[in-house]
CSV table of C-alpha atoms in Angstrom, one decimal:
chain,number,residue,atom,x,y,z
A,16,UNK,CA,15.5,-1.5,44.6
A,17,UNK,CA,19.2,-1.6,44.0
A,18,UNK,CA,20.6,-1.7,40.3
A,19,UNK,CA,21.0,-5.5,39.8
A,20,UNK,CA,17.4,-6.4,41.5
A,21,UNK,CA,15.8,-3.5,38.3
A,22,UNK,CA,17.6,-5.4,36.1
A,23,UNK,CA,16.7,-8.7,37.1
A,24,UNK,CA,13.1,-7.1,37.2
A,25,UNK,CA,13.1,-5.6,34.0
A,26,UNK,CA,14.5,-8.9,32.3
A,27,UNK,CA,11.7,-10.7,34.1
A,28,UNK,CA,8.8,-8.7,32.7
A,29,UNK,CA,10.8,-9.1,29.0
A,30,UNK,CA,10.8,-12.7,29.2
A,31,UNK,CA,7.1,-12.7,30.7
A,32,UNK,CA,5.5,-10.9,27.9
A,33,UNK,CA,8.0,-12.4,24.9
A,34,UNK,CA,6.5,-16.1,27.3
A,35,UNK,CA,2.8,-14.7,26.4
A,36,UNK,CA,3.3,-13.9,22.8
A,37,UNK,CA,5.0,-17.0,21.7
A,38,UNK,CA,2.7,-19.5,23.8
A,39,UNK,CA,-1.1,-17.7,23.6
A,40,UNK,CA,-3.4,-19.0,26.5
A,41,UNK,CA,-0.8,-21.6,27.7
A,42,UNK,CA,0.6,-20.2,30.9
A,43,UNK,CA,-2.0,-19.4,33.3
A,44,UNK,CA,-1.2,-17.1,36.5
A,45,UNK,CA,0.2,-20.4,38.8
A,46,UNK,CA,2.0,-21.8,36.0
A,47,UNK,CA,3.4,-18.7,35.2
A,48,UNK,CA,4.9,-17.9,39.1
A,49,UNK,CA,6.1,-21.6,39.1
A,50,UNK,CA,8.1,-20.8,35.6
A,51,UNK,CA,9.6,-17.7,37.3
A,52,UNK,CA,10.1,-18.9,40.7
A,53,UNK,CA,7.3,-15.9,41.7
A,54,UNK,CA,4.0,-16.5,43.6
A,55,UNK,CA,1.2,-16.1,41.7
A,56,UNK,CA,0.5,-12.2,43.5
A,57,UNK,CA,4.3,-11.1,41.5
A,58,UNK,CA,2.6,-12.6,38.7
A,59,UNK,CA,-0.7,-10.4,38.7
A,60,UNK,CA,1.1,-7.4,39.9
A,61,UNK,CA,3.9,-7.8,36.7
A,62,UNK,CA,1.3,-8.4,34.8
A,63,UNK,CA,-0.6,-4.9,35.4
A,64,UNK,CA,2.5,-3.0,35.5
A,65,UNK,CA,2.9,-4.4,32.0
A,66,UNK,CA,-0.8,-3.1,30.7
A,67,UNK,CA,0.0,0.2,32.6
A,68,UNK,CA,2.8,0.3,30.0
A,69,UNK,CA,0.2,-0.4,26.7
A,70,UNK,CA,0.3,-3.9,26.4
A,71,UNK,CA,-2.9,-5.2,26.2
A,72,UNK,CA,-3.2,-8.8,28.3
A,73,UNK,CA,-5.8,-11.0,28.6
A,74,UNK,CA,-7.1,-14.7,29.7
A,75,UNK,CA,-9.9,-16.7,29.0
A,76,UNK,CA,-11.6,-18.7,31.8
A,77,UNK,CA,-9.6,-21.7,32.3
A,78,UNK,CA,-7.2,-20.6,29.9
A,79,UNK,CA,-4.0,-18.9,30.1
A,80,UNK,CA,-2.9,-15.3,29.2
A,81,UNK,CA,-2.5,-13.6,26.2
A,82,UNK,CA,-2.1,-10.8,24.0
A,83,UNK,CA,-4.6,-8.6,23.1
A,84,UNK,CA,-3.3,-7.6,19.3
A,85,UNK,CA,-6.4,-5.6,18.2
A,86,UNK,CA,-5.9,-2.7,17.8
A,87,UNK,CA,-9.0,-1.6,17.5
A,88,UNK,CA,-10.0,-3.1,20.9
A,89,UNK,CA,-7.0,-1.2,22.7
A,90,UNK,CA,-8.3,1.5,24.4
A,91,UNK,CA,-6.6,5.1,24.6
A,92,UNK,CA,-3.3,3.7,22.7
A,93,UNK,CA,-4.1,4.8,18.8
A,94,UNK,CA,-6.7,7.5,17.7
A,95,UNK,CA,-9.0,7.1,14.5
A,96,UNK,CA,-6.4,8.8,12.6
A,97,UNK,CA,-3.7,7.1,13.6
A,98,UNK,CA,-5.0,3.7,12.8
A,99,UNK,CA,-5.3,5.2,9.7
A,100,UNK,CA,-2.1,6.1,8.9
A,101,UNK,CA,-1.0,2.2,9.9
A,102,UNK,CA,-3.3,0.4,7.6
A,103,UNK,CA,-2.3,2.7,4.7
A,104,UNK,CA,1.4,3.5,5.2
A,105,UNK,CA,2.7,-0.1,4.5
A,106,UNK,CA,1.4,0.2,1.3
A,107,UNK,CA,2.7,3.7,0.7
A,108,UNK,CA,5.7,2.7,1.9
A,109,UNK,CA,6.1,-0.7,0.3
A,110,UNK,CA,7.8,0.8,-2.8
A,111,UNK,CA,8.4,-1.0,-5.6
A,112,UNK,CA,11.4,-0.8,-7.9
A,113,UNK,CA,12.9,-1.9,-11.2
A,114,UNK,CA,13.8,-5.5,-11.1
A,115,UNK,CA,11.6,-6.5,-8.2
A,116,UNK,CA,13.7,-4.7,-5.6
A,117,UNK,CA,12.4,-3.2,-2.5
A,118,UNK,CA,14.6,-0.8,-0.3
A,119,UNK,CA,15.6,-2.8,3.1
A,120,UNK,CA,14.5,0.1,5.5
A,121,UNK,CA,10.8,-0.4,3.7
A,122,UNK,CA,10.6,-4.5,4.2
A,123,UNK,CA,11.6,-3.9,7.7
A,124,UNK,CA,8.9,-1.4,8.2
A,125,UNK,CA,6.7,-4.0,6.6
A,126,UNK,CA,8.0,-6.6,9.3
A,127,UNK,CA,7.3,-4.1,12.2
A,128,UNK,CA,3.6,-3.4,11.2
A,129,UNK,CA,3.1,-7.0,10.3
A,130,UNK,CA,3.8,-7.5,14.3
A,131,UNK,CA,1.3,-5.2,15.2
A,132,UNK,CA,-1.6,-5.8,12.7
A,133,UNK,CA,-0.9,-9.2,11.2
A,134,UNK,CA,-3.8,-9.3,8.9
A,135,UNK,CA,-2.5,-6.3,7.0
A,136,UNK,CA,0.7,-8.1,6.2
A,137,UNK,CA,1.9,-7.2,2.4
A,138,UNK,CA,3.9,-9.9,0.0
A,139,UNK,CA,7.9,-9.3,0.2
A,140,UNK,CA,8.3,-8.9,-2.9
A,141,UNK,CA,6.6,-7.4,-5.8
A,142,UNK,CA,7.3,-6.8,-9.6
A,143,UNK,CA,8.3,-2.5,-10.7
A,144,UNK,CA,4.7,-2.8,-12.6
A,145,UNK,CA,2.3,-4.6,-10.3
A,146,UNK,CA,-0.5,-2.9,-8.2
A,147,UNK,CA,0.1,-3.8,-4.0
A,148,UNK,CA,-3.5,-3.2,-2.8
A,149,UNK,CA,-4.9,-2.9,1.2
A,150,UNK,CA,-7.7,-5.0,1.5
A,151,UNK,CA,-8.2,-4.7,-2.0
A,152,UNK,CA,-9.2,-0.8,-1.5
A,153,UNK,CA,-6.3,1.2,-1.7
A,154,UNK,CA,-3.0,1.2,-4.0
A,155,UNK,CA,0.0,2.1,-3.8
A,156,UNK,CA,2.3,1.7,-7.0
A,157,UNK,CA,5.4,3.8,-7.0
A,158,UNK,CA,8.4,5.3,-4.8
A,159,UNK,CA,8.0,8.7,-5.3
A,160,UNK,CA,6.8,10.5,-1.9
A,161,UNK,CA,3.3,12.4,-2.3
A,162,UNK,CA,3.3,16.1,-2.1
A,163,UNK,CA,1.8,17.3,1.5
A,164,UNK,CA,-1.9,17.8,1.6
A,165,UNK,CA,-4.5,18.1,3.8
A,166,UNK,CA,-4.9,15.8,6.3
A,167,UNK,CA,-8.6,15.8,7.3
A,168,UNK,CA,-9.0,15.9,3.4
A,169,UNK,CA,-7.1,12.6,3.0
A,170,UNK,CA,-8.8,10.5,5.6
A,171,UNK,CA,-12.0,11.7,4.2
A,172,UNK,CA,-11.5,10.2,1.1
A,173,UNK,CA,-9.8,7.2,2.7
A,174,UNK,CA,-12.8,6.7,4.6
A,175,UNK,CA,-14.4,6.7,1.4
A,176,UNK,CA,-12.3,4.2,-0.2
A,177,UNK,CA,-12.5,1.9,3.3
A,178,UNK,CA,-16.1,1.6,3.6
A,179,UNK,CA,-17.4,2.1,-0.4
A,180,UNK,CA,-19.2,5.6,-0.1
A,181,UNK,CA,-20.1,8.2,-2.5
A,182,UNK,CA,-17.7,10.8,-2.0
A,183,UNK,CA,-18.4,14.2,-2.8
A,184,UNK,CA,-15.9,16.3,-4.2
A,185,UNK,CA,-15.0,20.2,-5.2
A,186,UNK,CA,-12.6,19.5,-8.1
A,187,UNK,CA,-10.1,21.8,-10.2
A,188,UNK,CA,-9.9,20.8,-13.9
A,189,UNK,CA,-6.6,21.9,-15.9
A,190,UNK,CA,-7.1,25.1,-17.1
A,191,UNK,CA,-10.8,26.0,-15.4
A,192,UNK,CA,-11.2,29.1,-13.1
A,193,UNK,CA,-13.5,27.4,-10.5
A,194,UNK,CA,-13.8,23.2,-9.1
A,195,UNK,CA,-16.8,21.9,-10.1
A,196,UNK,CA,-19.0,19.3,-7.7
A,197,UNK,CA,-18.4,15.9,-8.8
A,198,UNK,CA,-19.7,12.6,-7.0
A,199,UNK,CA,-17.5,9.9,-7.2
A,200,UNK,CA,-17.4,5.9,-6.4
A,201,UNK,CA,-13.6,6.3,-5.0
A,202,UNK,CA,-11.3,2.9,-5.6
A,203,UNK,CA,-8.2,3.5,-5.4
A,204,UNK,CA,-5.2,5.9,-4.2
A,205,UNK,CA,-2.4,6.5,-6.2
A,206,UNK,CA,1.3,7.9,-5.4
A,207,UNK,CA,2.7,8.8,-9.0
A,208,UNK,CA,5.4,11.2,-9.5
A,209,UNK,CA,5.5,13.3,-5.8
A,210,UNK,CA,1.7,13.7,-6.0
A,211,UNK,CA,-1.3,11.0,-5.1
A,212,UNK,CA,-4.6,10.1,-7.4
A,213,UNK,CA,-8.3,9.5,-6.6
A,214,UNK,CA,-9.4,6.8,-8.7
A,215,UNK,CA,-12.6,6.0,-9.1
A,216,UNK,CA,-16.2,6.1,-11.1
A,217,UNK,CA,-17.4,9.7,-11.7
A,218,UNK,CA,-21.3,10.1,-12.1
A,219,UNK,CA,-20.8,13.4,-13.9
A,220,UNK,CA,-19.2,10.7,-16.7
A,221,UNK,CA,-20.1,7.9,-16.2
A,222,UNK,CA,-17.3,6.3,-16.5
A,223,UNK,CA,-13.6,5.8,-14.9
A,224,UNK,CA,-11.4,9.0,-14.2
A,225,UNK,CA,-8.5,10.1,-12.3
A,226,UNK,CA,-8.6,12.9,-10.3
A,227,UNK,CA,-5.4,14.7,-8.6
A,228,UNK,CA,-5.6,15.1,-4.9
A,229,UNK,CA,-3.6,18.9,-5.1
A,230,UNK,CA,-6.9,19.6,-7.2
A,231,UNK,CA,-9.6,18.8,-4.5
A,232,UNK,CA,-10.3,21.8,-2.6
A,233,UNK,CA,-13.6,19.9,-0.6
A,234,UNK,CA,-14.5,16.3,0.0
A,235,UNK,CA,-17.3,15.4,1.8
A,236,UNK,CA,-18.1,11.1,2.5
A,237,UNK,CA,-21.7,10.4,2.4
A,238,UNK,CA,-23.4,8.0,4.0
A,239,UNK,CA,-25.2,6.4,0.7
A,240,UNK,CA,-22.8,3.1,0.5
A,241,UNK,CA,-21.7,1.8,-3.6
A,242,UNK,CA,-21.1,-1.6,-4.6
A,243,UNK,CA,-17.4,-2.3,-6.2
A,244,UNK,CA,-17.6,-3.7,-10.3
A,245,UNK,CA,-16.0,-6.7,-9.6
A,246,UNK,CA,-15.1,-6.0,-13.6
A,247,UNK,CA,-12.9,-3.3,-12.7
A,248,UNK,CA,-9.3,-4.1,-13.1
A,249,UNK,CA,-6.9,-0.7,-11.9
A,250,UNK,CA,-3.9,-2.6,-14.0
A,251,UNK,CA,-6.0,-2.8,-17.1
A,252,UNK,CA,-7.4,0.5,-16.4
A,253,UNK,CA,-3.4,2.1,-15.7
A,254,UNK,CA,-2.1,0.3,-18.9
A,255,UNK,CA,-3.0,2.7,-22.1
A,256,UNK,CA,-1.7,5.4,-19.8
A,257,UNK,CA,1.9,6.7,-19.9
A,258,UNK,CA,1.9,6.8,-16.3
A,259,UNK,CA,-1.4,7.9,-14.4
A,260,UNK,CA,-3.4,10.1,-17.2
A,261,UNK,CA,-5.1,8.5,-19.5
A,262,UNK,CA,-7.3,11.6,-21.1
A,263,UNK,CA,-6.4,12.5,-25.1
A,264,UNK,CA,-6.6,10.6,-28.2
A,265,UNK,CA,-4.6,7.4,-28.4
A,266,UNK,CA,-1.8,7.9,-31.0
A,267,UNK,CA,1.0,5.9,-32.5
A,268,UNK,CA,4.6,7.9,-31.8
A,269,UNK,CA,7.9,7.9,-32.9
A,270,UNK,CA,10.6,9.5,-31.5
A,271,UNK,CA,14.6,9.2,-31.7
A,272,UNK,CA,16.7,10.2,-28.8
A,273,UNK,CA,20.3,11.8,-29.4
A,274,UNK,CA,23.3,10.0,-28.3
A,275,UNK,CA,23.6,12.6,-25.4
A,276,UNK,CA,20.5,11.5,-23.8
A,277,UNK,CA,19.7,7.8,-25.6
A,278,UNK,CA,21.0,6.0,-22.3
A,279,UNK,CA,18.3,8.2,-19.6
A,280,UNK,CA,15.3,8.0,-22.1
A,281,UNK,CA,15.9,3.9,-22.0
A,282,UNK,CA,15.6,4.0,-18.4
A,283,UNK,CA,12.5,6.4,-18.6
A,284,UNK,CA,10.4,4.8,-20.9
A,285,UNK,CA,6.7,2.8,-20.3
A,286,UNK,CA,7.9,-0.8,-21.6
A,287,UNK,CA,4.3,-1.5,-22.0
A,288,UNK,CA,3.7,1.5,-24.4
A,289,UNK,CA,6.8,0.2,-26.7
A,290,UNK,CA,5.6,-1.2,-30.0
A,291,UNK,CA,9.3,-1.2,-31.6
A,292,UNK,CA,13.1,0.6,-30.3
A,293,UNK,CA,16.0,0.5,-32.2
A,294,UNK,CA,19.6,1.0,-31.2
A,295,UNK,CA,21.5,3.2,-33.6
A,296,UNK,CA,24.9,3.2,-34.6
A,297,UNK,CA,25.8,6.5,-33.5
A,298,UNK,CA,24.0,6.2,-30.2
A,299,UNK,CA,20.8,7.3,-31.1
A,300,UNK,CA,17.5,5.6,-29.5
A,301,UNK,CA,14.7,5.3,-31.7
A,302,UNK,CA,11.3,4.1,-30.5
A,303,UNK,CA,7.8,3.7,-31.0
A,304,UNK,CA,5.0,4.2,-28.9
A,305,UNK,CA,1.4,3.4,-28.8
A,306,UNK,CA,0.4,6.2,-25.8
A,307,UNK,CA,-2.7,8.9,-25.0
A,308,UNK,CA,-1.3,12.0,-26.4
A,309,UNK,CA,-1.6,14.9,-23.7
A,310,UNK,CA,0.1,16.9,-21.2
A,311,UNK,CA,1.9,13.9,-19.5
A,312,UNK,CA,3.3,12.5,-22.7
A,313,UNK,CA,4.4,16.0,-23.8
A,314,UNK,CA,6.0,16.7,-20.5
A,315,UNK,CA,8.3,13.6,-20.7
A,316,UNK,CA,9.3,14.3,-24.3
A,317,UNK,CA,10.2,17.8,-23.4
A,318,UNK,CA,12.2,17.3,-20.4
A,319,UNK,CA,15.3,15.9,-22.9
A,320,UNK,CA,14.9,19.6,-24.9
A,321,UNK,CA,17.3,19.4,-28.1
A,322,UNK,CA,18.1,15.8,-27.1
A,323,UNK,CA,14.6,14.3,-28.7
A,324,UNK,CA,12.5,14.8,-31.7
A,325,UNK,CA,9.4,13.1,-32.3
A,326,UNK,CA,9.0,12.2,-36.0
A,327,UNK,CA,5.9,10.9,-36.8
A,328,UNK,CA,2.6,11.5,-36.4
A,329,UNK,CA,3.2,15.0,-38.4
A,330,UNK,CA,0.3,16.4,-36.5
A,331,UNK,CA,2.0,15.6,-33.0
A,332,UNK,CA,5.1,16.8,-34.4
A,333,UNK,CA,3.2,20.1,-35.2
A,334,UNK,CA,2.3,20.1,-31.7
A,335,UNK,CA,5.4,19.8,-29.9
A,336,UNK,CA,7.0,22.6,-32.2
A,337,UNK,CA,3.9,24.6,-31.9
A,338,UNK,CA,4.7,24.7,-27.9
A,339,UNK,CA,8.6,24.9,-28.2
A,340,UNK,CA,7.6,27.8,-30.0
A,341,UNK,CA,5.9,29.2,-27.3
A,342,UNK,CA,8.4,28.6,-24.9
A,343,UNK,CA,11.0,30.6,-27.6
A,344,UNK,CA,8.5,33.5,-27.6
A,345,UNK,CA,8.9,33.9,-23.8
A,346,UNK,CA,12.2,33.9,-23.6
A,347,UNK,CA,12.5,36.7,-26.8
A,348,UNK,CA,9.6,38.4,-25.1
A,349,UNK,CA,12.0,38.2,-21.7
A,350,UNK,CA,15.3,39.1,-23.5
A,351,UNK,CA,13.6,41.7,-26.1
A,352,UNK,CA,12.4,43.9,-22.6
A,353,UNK,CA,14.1,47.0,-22.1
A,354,UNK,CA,17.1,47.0,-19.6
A,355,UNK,CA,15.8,47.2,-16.1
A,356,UNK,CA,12.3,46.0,-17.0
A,357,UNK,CA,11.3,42.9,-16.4
């Protein structure tokens, strides 16, 4: 076949599947070979050359051709795991950001997927603070990439999630030696600052928890089946947290900023968690905040070291010296060492 006869061949099979796609079960075999000028044996052979490649084609009896778009009925194309990854990833990847903004290269991933599983299609746009949910099973919230984990772990627990069974999970607490056996009702997954979250009903509790996927050394999905609370709302659940922890006492903070650092702390902070901010003369940021007082809370106010001080309550005051302390005595401890010892 010389150059211009492939070319005329390859265009031919382009325009006979973009033909299919855009006019389902209109062009039969004959119709199609009097389009293209073809006899109806071109036709059949094109059209087998064309599933040899992975597109799926297929007619009804006295209907005309069209594409097979089920993924799940294409044979050999997409393992277990791979279909997977494409239900969850456009909600992984569908990131949103302040103002309502999403990052082109993600709404054109969106668009591809969409293409090939058109029932999973996500909304265009949606607001920095709004949940984006997969067939109302799995969420993804932020932009921040999770950390790697273990795969056959993940799907496990998206399993879980898919088809609302009891998951059974090893799980590491903060500060124990050894993961304890917890059952859980598994909800949701959360991306929140470069890890991901198991959301759901813990038996142990009985009652809502979060649980960090880095902290999961086992999960095992069992085949008794839950039923969803239709009661259960993940934003209201999300909203008394600072960002994904909502363990500790709720308390009422106020803190003020330093000129130095006033301008990143007002891009920082939870806007739902503001109960007053004031903008001080000299560049200072006060504010006040209604939040669960615990590790995640203390991280953030940390990170601006001499730039922040919280003022009231005295007792989480006492606490955030108490641990600055702590990290003074380490570095005496460090500097105190004789030379050469470390």
């Amino acid at each position: 076949m010389s150059a211009s006869q492939t070319i005329r061949f390859a265009s031919r099979l382009f325009d006979l599947v973009n033909l299919i796609v855009t006019n389902p079960k209109l062009y039969t075999a004959p119709r199609l070979a009097e389009h293209f000028h073809v006899s109806v044996r071109t036709i059949r052979r094109d059209i087998r050359l064309i599933e040899d490649l992975g597109i799926r084609i297929e007619s009804e009896p006295g209907g005309g051709y069209f594409i097979m778009r089920d993924l799940q009925r294409i044979p050999g194309i997409l393992t277990e795991d791979e279909r997977a990854v494409l239900d969850i990833m456009p909600a992984l990847l569908h990131a949103s950001l302040p103002h309502g903004r999403v990052h082109p290269l993600v709404d054109t991933y969106r668009r591809a997927v969409e293409k090939l599983l058109p029932e999973k299609s996500l909304p265009a746009r949606q607001v920095a603070d709004e949940s984006i949910s997969t067939e109302g099973r799995i969420i993804a919230d932020l932009s921040r990439s999770p950390h790697q984990t273990d795969d056959r772990l993940l799907f496990e627990i998206l399993f879980a999630i898919r088809t609302c069974r009891l998951l059974e999970m090893d799980y590491v607490k903060i500060g124990a030696s050894a993961p304890e056996t917890r059952m859980v009702n598994p909800y949701y997954l959360v991306p929140w600052h470069n890890s991901l979250y198991l959301i759901g009903y813990c038996h142990l509790r009985q009652a809502f928890r979060t649980f960090k996927i880095l902290r999961i050394r086992r999960a095992k999905c069992l085949a008794q089946t839950f039923e969803r609370d239709a009661r259960f709302s993940l934003g209201e659940f999300l909203k008394s947290a600072w960002g994904i922890d909502r363990s500790g006492p709720r308390v009422e903070v106020h803190v003020r900023f330093a000129p130095l650092v006033a301008h990143y702390a007002q891009e920082d902070v939870r806007r739902h968690s503001i109960l007053r901010e004031v903008y001080l003369a000299d560049g200072s940021y006060e504010v006040w905040f209604r939040v669960h007082w615990n590790w995640e809370f203390l991280r953030f106010v940390l990170q601006y070291g001499s730039g922040v001080e919280v003022l009231e309550p005295l007792e989480v005051r006492d606490q955030v010296r108490e641990e600055i302390l702590r990290m003074s005595g380490l570095y005496k401890k460090i500097d105190e060492a004789p030379q050469g010892v470390t």
